[in-house]
XYZ file of N, CA and C in Angstrom:
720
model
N 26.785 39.037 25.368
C 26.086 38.897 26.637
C 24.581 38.961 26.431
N 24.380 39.792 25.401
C 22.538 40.285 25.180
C 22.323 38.884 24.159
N 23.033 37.992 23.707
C 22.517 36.935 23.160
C 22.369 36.110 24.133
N 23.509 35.763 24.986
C 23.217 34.434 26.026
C 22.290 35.188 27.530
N 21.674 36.226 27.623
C 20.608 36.361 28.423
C 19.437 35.851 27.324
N 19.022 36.372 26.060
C 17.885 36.195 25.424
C 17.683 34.687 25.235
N 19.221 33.834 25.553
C 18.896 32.668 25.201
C 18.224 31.915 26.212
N 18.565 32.667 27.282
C 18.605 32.018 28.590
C 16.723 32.347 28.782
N 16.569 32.999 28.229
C 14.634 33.437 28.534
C 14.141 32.466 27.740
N 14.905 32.505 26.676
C 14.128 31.182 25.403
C 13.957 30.098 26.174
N 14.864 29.675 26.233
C 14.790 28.069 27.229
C 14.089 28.278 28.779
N 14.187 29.267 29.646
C 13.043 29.212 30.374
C 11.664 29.240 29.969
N 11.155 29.889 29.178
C 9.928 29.656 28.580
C 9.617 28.445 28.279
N 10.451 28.157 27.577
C 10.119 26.189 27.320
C 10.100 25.692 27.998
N 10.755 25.723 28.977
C 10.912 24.961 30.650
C 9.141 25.130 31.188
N 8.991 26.574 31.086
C 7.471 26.657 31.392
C 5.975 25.910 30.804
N 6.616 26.193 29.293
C 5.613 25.660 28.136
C 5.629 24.173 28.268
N 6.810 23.813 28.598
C 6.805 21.997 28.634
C 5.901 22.054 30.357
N 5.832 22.270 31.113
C 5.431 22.064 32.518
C 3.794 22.259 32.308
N 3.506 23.362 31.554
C 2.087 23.611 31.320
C 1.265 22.719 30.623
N 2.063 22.579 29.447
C 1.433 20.787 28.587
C 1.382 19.864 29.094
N 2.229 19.593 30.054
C 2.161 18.213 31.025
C 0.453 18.805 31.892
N 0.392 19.550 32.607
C -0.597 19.488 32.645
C -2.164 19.843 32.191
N -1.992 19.744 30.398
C -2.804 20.209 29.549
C -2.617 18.712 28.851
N -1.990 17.661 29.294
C -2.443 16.515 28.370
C -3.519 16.074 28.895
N -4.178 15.040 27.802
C -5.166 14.503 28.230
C -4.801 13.302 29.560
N -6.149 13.088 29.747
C -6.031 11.459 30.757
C -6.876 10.655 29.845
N -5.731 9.873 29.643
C -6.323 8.401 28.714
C -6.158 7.855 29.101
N -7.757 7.356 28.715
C -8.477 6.003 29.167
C -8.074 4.805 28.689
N -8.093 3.774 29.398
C -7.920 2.627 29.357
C -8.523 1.986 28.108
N -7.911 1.509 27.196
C -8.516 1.047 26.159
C -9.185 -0.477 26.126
N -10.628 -1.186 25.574
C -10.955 -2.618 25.932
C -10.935 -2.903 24.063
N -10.580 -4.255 24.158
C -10.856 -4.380 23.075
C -10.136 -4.169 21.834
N -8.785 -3.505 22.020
C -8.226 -3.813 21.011
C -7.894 -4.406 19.853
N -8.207 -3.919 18.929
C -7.678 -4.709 17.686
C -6.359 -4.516 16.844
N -6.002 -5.854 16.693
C -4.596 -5.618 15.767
C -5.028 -5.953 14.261
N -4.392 -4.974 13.388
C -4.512 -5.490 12.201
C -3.597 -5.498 11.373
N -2.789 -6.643 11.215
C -1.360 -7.416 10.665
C -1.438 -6.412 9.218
N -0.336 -6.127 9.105
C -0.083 -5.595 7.674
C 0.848 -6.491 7.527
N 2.009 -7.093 8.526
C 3.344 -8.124 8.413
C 3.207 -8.701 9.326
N 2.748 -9.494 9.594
C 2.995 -10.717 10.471
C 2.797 -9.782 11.783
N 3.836 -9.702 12.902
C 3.917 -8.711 13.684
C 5.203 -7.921 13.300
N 5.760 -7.336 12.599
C 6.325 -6.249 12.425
C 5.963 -5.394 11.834
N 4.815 -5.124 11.173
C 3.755 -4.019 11.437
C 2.357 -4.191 11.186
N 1.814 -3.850 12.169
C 0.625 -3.510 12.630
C -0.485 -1.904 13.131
N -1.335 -2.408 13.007
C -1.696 -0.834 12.763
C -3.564 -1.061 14.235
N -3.312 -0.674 15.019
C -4.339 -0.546 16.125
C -5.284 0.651 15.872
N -6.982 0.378 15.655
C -7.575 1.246 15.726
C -8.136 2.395 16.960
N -8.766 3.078 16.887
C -9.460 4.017 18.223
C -7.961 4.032 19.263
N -6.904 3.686 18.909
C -6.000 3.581 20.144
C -6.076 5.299 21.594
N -5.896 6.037 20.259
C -6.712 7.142 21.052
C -7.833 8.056 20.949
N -8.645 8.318 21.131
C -10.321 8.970 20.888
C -9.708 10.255 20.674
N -10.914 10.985 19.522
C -11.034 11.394 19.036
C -10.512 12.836 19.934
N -11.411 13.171 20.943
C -11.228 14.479 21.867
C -9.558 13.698 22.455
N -9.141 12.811 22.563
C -7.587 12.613 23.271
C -6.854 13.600 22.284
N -7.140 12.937 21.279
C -6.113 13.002 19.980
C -6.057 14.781 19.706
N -7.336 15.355 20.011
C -7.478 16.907 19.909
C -6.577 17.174 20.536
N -6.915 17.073 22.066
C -5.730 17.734 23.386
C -4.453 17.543 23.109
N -4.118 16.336 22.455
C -2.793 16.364 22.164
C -2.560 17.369 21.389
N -3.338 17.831 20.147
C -2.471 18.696 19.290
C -2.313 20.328 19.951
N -3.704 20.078 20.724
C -3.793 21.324 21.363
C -2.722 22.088 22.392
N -2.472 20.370 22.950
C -1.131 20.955 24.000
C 0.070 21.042 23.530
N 0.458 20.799 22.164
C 1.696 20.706 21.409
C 1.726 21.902 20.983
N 0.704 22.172 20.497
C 0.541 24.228 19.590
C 0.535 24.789 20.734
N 0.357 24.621 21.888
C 0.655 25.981 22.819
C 2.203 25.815 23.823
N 2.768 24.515 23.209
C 4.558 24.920 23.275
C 4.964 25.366 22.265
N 4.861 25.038 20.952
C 5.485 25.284 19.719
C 6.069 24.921 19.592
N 6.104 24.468 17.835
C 6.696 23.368 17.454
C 7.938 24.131 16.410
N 9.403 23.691 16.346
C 10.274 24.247 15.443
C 10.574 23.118 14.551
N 10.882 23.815 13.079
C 11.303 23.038 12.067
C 12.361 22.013 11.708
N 12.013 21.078 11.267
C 12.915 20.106 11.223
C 13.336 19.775 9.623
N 14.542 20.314 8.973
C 15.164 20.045 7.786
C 15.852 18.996 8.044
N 16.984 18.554 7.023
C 18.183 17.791 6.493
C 18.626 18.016 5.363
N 19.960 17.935 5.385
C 20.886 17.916 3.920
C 20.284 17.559 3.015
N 19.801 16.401 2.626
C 19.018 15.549 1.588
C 20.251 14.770 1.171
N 19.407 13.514 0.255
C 20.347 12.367 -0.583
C 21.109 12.837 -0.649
N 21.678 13.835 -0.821
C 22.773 13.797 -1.276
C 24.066 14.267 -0.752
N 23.572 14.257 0.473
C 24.661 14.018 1.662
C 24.796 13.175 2.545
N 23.230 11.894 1.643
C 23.190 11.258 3.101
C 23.007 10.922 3.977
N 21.365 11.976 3.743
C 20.557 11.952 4.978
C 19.072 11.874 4.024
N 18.166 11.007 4.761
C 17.008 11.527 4.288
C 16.293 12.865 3.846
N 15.345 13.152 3.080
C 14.407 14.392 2.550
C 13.904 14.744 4.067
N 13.967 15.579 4.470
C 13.041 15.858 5.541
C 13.091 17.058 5.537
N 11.503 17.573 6.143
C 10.390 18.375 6.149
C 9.507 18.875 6.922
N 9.858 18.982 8.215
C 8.215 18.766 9.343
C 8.495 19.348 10.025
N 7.795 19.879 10.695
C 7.892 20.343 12.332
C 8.170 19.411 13.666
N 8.772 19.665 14.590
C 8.774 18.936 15.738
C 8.859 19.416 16.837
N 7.774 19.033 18.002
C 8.490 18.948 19.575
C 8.277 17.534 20.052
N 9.772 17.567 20.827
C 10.088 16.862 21.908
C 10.077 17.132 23.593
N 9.080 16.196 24.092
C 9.282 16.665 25.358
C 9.678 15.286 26.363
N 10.207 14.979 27.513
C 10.901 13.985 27.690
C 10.027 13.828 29.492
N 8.811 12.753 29.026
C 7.582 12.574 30.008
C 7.439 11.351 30.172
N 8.069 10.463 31.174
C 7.694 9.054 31.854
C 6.707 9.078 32.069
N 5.758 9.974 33.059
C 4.698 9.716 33.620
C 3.869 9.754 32.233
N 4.115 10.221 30.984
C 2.628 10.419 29.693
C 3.218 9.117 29.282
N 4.257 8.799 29.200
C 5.028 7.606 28.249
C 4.090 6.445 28.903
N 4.255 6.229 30.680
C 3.879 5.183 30.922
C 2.140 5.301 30.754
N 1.440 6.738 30.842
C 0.515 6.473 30.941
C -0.385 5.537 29.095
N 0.164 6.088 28.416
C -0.270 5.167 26.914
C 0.461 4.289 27.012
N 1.414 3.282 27.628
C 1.858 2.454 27.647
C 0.682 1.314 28.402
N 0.435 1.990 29.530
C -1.049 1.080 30.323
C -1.917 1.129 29.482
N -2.291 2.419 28.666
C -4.056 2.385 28.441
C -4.521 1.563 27.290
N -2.860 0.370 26.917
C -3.547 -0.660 25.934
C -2.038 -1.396 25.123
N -1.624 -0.606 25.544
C -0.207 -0.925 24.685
C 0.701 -2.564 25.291
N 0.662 -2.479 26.770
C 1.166 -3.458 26.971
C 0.442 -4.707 27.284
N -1.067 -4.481 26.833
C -1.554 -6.008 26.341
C -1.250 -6.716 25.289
N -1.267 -5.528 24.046
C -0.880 -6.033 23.070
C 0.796 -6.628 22.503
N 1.646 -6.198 23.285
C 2.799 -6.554 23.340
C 3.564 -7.644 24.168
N 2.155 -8.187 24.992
C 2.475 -9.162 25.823
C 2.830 -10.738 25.493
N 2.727 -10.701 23.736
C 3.181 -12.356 23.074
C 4.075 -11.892 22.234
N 4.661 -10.249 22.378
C 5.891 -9.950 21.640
C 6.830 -10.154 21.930
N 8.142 -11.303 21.437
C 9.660 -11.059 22.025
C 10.732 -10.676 21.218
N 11.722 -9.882 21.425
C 13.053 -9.551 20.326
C 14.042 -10.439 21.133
N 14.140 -11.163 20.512
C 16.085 -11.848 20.786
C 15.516 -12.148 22.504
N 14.679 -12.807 22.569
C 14.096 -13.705 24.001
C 13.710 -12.156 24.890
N 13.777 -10.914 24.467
C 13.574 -10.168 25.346
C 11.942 -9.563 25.289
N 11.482 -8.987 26.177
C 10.023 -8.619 26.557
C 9.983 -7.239 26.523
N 8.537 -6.903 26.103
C 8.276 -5.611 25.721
C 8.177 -4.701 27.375
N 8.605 -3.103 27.693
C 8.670 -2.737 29.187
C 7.955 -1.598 29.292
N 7.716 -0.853 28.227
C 7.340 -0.045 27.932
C 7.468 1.390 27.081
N 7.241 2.981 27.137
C 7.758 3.349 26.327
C 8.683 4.218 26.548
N 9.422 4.229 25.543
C 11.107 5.956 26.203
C 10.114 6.748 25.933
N 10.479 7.519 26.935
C 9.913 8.104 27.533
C 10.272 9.807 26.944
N 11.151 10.108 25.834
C 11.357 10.996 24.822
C 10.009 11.050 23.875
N 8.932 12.049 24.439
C 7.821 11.668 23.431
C 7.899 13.129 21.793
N 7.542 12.403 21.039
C 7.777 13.570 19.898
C 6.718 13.696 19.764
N 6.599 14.753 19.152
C 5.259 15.343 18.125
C 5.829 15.564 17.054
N 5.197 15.745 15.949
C 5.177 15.612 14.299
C 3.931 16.487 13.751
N 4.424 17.708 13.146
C 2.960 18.362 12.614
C 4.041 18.661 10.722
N 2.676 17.912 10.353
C 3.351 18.211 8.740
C 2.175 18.817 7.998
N 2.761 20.070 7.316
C 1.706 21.171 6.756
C 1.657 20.614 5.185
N 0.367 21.263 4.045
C 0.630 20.973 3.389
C 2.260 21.587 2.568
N 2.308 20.393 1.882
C 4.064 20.896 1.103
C 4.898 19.843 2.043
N 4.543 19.585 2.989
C 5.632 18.914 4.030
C 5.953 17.040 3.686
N 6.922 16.456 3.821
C 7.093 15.054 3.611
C 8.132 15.092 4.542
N 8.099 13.886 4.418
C 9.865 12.906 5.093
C 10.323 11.630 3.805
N 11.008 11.889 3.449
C 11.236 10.782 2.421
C 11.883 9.260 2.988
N 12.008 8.402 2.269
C 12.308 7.337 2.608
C 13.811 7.247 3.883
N 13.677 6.052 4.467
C 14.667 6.545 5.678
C 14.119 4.822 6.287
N 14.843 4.815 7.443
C 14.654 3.604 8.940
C 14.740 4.425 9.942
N 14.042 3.406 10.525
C 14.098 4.116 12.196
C 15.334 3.423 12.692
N 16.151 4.029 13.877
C 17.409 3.074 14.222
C 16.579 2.767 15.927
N 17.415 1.524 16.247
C 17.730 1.676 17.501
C 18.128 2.136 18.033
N 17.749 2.453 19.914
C 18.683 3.275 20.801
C 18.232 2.352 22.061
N 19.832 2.428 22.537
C 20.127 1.958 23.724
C 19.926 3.075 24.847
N 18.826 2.858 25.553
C 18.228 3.478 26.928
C 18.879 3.716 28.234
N 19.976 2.485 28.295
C 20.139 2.369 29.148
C 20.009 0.869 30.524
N 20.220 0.294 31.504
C 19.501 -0.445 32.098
C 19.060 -1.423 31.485
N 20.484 -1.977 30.476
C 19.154 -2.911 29.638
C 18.427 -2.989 28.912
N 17.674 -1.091 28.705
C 16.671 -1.000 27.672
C 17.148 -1.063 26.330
N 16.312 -1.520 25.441
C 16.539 -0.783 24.040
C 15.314 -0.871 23.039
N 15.174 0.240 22.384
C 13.820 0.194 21.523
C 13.927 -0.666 20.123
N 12.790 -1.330 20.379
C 12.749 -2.219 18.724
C 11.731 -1.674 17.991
N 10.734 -0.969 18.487
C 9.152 -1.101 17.886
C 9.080 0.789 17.792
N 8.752 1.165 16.453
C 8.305 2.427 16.375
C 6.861 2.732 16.849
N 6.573 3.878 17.771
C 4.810 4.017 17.874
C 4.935 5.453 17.065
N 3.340 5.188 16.319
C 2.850 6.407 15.724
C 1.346 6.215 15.584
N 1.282 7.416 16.810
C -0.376 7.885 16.519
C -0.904 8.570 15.711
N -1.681 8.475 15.100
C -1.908 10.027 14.289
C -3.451 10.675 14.990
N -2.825 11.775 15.364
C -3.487 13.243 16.015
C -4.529 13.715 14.810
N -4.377 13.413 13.475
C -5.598 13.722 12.785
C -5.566 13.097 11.377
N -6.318 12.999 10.675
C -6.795 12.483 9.363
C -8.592 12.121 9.570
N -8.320 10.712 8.472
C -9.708 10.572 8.413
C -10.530 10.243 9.822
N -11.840 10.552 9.951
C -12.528 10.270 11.007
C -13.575 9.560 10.911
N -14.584 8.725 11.289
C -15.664 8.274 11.590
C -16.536 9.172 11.588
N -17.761 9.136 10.976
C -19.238 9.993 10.677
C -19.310 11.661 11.195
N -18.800 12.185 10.607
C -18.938 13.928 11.267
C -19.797 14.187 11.621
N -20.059 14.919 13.122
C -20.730 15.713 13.581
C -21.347 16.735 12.825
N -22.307 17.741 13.036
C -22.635 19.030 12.372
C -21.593 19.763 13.252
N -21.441 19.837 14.294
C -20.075 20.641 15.170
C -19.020 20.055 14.552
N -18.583 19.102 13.921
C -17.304 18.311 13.456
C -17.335 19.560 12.464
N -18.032 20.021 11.424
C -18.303 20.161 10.304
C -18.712 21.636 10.516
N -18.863 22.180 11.379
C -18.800 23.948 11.462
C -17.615 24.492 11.870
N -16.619 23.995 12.300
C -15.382 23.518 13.053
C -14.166 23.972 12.482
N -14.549 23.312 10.607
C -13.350 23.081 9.906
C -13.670 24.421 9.240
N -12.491 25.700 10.015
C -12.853 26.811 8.998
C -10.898 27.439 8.846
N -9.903 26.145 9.532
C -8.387 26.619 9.149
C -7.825 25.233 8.586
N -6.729 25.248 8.340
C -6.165 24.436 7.707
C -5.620 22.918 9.195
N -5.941 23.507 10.540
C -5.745 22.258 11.402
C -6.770 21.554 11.170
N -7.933 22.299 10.932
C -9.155 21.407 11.406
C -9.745 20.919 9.852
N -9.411 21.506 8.720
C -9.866 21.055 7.507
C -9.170 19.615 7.106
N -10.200 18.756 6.193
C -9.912 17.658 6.316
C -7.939 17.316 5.763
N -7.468 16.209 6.311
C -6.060 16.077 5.832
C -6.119 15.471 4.433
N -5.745 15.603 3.494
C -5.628 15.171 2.004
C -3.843 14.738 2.109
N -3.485 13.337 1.873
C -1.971 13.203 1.659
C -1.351 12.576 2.863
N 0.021 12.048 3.211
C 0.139 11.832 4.437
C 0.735 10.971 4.871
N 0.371 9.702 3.728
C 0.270 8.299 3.828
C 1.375 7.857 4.391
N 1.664 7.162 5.241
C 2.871 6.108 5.516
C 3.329 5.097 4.723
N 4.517 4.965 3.838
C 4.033 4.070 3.156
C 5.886 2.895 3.214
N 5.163 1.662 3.254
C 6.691 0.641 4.122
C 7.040 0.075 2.464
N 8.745 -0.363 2.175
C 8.753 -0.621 1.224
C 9.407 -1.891 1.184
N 9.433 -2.937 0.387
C 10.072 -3.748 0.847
C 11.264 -4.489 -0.101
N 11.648 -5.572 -0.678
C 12.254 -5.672 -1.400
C 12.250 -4.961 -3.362
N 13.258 -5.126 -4.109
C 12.782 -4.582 -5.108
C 12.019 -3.124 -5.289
N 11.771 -2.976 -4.400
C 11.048 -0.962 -4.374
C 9.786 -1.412 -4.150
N 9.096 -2.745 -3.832
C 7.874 -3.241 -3.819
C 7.062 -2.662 -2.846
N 5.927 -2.101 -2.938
C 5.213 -1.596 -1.627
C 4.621 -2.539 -0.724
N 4.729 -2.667 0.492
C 4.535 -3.554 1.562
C 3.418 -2.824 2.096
N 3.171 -1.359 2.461
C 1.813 -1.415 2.946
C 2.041 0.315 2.700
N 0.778 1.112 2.164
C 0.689 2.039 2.146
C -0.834 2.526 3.437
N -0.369 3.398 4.194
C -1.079 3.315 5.392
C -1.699 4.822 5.548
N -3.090 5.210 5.290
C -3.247 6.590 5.437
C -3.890 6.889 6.679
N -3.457 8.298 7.240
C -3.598 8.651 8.593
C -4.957 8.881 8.848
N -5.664 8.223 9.712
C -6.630 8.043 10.458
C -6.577 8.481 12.067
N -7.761 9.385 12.503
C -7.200 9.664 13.833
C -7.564 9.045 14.790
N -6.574 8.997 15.335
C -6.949 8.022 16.767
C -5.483 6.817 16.629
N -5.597 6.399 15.339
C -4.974 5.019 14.733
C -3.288 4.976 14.929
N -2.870 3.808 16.024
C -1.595 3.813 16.566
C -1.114 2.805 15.255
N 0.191 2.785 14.596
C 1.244 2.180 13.513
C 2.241 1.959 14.231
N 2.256 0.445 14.603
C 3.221 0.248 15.057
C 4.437 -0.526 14.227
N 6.057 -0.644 14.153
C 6.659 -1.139 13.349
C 7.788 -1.387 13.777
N 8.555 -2.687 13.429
C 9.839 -2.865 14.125
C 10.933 -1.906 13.423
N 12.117 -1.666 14.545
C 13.010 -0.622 13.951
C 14.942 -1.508 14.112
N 15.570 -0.379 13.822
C 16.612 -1.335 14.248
C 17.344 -1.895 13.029
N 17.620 -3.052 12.979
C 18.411 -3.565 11.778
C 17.412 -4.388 11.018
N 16.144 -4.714 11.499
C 15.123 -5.281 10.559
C 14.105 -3.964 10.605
N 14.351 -3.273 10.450
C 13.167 -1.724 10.193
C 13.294 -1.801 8.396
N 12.622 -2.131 8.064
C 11.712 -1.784 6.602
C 11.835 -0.130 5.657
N 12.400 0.157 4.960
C 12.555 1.330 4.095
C 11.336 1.824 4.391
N 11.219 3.291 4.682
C 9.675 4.135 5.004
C 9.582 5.126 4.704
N 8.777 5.883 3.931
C 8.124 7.342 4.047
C 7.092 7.716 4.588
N 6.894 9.082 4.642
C 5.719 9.737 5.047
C 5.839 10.887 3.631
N 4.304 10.284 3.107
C 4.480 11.209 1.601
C 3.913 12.460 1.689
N 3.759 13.333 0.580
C 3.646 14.975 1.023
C 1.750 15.010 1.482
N 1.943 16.090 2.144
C 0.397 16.412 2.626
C 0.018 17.859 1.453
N -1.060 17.042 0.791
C -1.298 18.118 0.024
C -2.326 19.063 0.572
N -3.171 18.575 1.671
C -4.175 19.658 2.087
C -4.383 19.066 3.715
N -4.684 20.571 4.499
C -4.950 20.375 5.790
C -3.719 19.964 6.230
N -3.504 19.295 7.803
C -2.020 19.409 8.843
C -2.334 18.094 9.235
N -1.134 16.995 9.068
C -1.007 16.077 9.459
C -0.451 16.173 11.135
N -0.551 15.486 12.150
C 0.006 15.317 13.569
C 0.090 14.286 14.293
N 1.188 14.282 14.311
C 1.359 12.722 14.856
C 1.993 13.075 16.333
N 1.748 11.734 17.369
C 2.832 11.470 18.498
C 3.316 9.836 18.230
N 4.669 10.351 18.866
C 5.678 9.481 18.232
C 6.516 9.099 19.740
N 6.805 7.414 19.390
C 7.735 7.271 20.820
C 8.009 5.592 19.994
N 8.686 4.707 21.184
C 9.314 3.725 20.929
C 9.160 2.886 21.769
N 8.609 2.009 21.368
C 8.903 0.621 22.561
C 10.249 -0.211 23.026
N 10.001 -0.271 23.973
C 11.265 -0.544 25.067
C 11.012 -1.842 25.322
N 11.977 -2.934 24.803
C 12.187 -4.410 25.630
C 13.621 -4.424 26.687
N 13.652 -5.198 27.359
C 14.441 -5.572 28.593
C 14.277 -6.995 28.445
C-alpha cells in the first residue's frame, strides 16, 4: 500500500512538473528565411538558426526542472541498439504545433511520401540530454501510425546545445558546469551502403536535422560525448 501511495505522489508531481514546463517553454518566433542544406537530396537535411540561441536555453531549462530519467537497452546482443541517454517525454500539441508554424511547414510544403503531404508534428515531444560517456549506437527510426490517417515519415532533431556563433564575454563567464561548458563529441552520423558514411553531422545549437524514417530511414548513430551535455528536442513529422 506504502508503495502504490508513493507511486501515486511520483506521478502527481510529474503531472505538475509537465504543466509548469508548458508554461516555462519558450514562444517561438516565426522563423524568415530559412535555409535548407541537402546532405541527401531531401531525405536529409539539416536547417540552420531553426531555433535561437535564448529558445534553445529555455528549452533545456524547462526540461531540467521536470527531470529527465535514464534510458538503457539490452545491447546487440539481444537485439536492440547500444543505448545511453537520458529522456523526457511530454505529450504537447499546442508546443508541437507551435514549431511546426514557426518554419517547419514552409519547408515541407514541396515534400510528398507515397502522394501524401506533410500536417505537422506528433505531438509526443522528447528531450534527449547525453552526458559525457553517453552514446546511442547505430539503430533506425521506425514509423508510427497516429492515427486519422496520420503517420510519421520525417525524424526532427534540434539540438539545444553545441557549437555556437561568436561568444559573448557573458557567453564565456557562464561556462563554469558541465551544461554550459563547451560540447566536445556528439556527432550524428547517417550510414549508408557498405558501412560508407553518408553524412557525419556535429551538434550545433539552434540547428534542426531533419531525416526520413520508416522503411527508407538510413542506419544512424549518435556518437559518445566526450565533454560538456549534449540536448536535443526530438519529434516527427506527420503526413496525411
Amino acid at each position: 500500500m506504502a508503495e502504490a501511495e508513493k507511486a501515486g505522489r511520483i506521478a502527481k508531481r510529474r503531472k505538475m512538473g509537465d504543466r509548469k514546463a508548458a508554461e516555462k517553454w519558450p514562444l517561438i518566433k516565426p522563423k524568415k528565411n530559412l535555409q535548407i542544406t541537402r546532405l541527401k537530396d531531401t531525405d536529409l537535411f539539416t536547417v540552420q538558426d531553426f531555433f535561437s540561441s535564448a529558445e534553445s536555453k529555455a528549452f533545456v531549462k524547462a526540461a531540467e526542472s521536470i527531470g529527465f530519467a535514464h534510458q538503457g537497452s539490452l545491447g546487440p546482443t539481444h537485439g536492440e541498439a547500444y543505448r545511453d541517454n537520458d529522456r523526457l517525454s511530454v505529450s504537447d500539441p499546442v508546443l508541437a504545433n507551435a514549431v511546426w508554424e514557426s518554419g517547419l511547414s514552409k519547408l515541407f510544403s514541396d515534400i510528398k511520401i507515397r502522394g501524401k503531404v506533410a500536417v505537422g508534428l506528433n505531438p509526443n515531444i522528447r528531450f534527449y540530454r547525453y552526458k559525457a560517456g553517453q552514446r546511442f549506437g547505430r539503430h533506425i527510426d521506425e514509423s508510427v501510425n497516429l492515427g486519422d490517417g496520420k503517420r510519421t515519415h520525417y525524424t526532427l532533431l534540434i539540438y539545444l546545445s553545441g557549437a555556437t556563433k561568436a561568444k559573448t564575454k557573458t557567453d564565456l563567464n557562464s561556462q563554469k558546469d558541465s551544461s554550459s561548458e563547451p560540447l566536445v563529441g556528439g556527432e550524428t552520423v547517417f550510414y549508408g551502403p557498405r558501412n560508407s558514411v553518408v553524412a557525419d553531422v556535429a551538434p550545433v545549437e539552434g540547428m534542426a536535422l531533419l531525416h526520413i524514417h520508416g522503411d527508407k530511414c538510413m542506419l544512424h548513430e549518435a556518437r559518445n560525448v566526450t565533454k560538456g551535455v549534449k540536448y536535443i528536442f526530438r519529434s516527427d513529422v506527420c503526413f496525411a
